[in-house]
Short mmCIF file of C-alpha atoms in Angstrom, two decimals:
data_model
loop_
_atom_site.label_atom_id
_atom_site.label_comp_id
_atom_site.label_asym_id
_atom_site.label_seq_id
_atom_site.Cartn_x
_atom_site.Cartn_y
_atom_site.Cartn_z
CA LEU A 285 -53.29 5.79 137.04
CA PRO A 286 -53.83 5.39 133.30
CA SER A 287 -57.35 5.64 131.92
CA GLY A 288 -59.35 2.48 132.52
CA LEU A 289 -57.69 1.59 135.85
CA THR A 290 -59.08 2.43 139.27
CA LEU A 291 -57.72 2.13 142.79
CA ASN A 292 -60.06 0.81 145.47
CA PRO A 293 -59.28 3.01 148.50
CA ALA A 294 -60.57 0.41 150.95
CA THR A 295 -58.52 -2.56 149.69
CA GLY A 296 -55.71 -1.00 147.67
CA ALA A 297 -56.57 -3.18 144.68
CA ILE A 298 -55.94 -1.74 141.22
CA SER A 299 -58.48 -3.08 138.75
CA GLY A 300 -59.71 -2.55 135.22
CA ALA A 301 -57.99 -2.60 131.86
CA ALA A 302 -55.60 0.15 130.82
CA LEU A 303 -56.72 1.97 127.70
CA GLN A 304 -53.20 3.04 126.74
CA GLY A 305 -49.68 1.73 127.15
CA GLY A 306 -46.80 3.65 128.67
CA ILE A 307 -45.12 4.53 131.94
CA PHE A 308 -47.33 6.15 134.57
CA ASN A 309 -46.18 7.78 137.79
CA PHE A 310 -48.62 8.26 140.64
CA THR A 311 -48.60 8.78 144.38
CA ILE A 312 -50.81 7.06 146.91
CA ARG A 313 -51.55 9.12 149.99
CA ALA A 314 -53.30 7.84 153.10
CA THR A 315 -54.35 9.18 156.48
CA ASP A 316 -54.84 6.78 159.38
CA ALA A 317 -57.35 7.03 162.24
CA ASN A 318 -54.87 9.08 164.28
CA GLY A 319 -54.43 11.67 161.54
CA CYS A 320 -50.96 10.45 160.54
CA ILE A 321 -50.34 10.98 156.84
CA GLY A 322 -48.19 8.86 154.57
CA ALA A 323 -47.43 8.94 150.87
CA ASN A 324 -45.49 6.72 148.48
CA PRO A 325 -44.71 7.30 144.81
CA TYR A 326 -45.17 4.41 142.39
CA THR A 327 -44.44 3.76 138.73
CA LEU A 328 -46.71 1.53 136.67
CA THR A 329 -45.61 0.28 133.26
CA VAL A 330 -48.40 -0.84 130.93
CA LEU A 331 -47.01 -2.99 128.13
CA ALA A 332 -50.22 -3.94 126.33
CA ALA A 333 -53.25 -1.70 126.67
CA GLY A 334 -56.61 -3.44 126.81
CA ALA A 335 -55.12 -6.92 127.18
CA ASN A 336 -56.85 -9.39 129.45
CA ILE A 337 -54.12 -9.59 132.04
CA PRO A 338 -55.03 -11.56 135.17
CA THR A 339 -55.13 -9.61 138.42
CA LEU A 340 -54.65 -10.68 142.01
CA ASP A 341 -56.97 -9.83 144.85
CA PRO A 342 -55.27 -8.14 147.84
CA ARG A 343 -55.00 -11.40 149.83
CA SER A 344 -53.38 -13.28 146.95
CA LEU A 345 -51.06 -10.36 146.28
CA SER A 346 -49.92 -10.29 149.92
CA ILE A 347 -49.28 -14.06 149.82
CA LEU A 348 -47.24 -13.65 146.63
CA ALA A 349 -45.26 -10.79 148.19
CA ALA A 350 -44.55 -12.89 151.30
CA LEU A 351 -43.39 -15.83 149.20
CA LEU A 352 -41.10 -13.61 147.11
CA ALA A 353 -39.69 -12.02 150.27
CA ALA A 354 -39.08 -15.45 151.79
CA MET A 355 -37.29 -16.56 148.62
CA GLY A 356 -35.09 -13.48 148.82
CA LEU A 357 -34.25 -14.13 152.47
CA TYR A 358 -33.45 -17.76 151.66
CA ALA A 359 -31.15 -16.68 148.85
CA VAL A 360 -29.37 -14.16 151.07
CA SER A 361 -28.94 -16.63 153.94
CA ARG A 362 -27.71 -19.28 151.54
CA PHE A 363 -25.27 -16.81 149.95
CA ARG A 364 -23.84 -15.88 153.37
CA SER A 365 -23.27 -19.51 154.44
#
C-alpha cells in the first residue's frame, strides 16, 4: 500500500490518507484456521494524495458490494428477457 495507508488484518479495512498519488500493486495473503493459504493481487489507484476522501467500514462496504452485484444481476436478467 502507498505510504499513509494501512490494512487492518482483522477486518480488511484500508484506512488513512495516501501521501502520494499513483498506481500501487499489492497482494493480500491469508491463512485460515485449517492452514489453507490464499492470496489475491490488487491494484489501488490514488488520484489525489492527502485528500479527505470518505471511507467505508467493512459492513458498509459489503452492503455496497451486494447492492452493486444485485444491480448487475438485474441488468443481466433484464438483458436476457
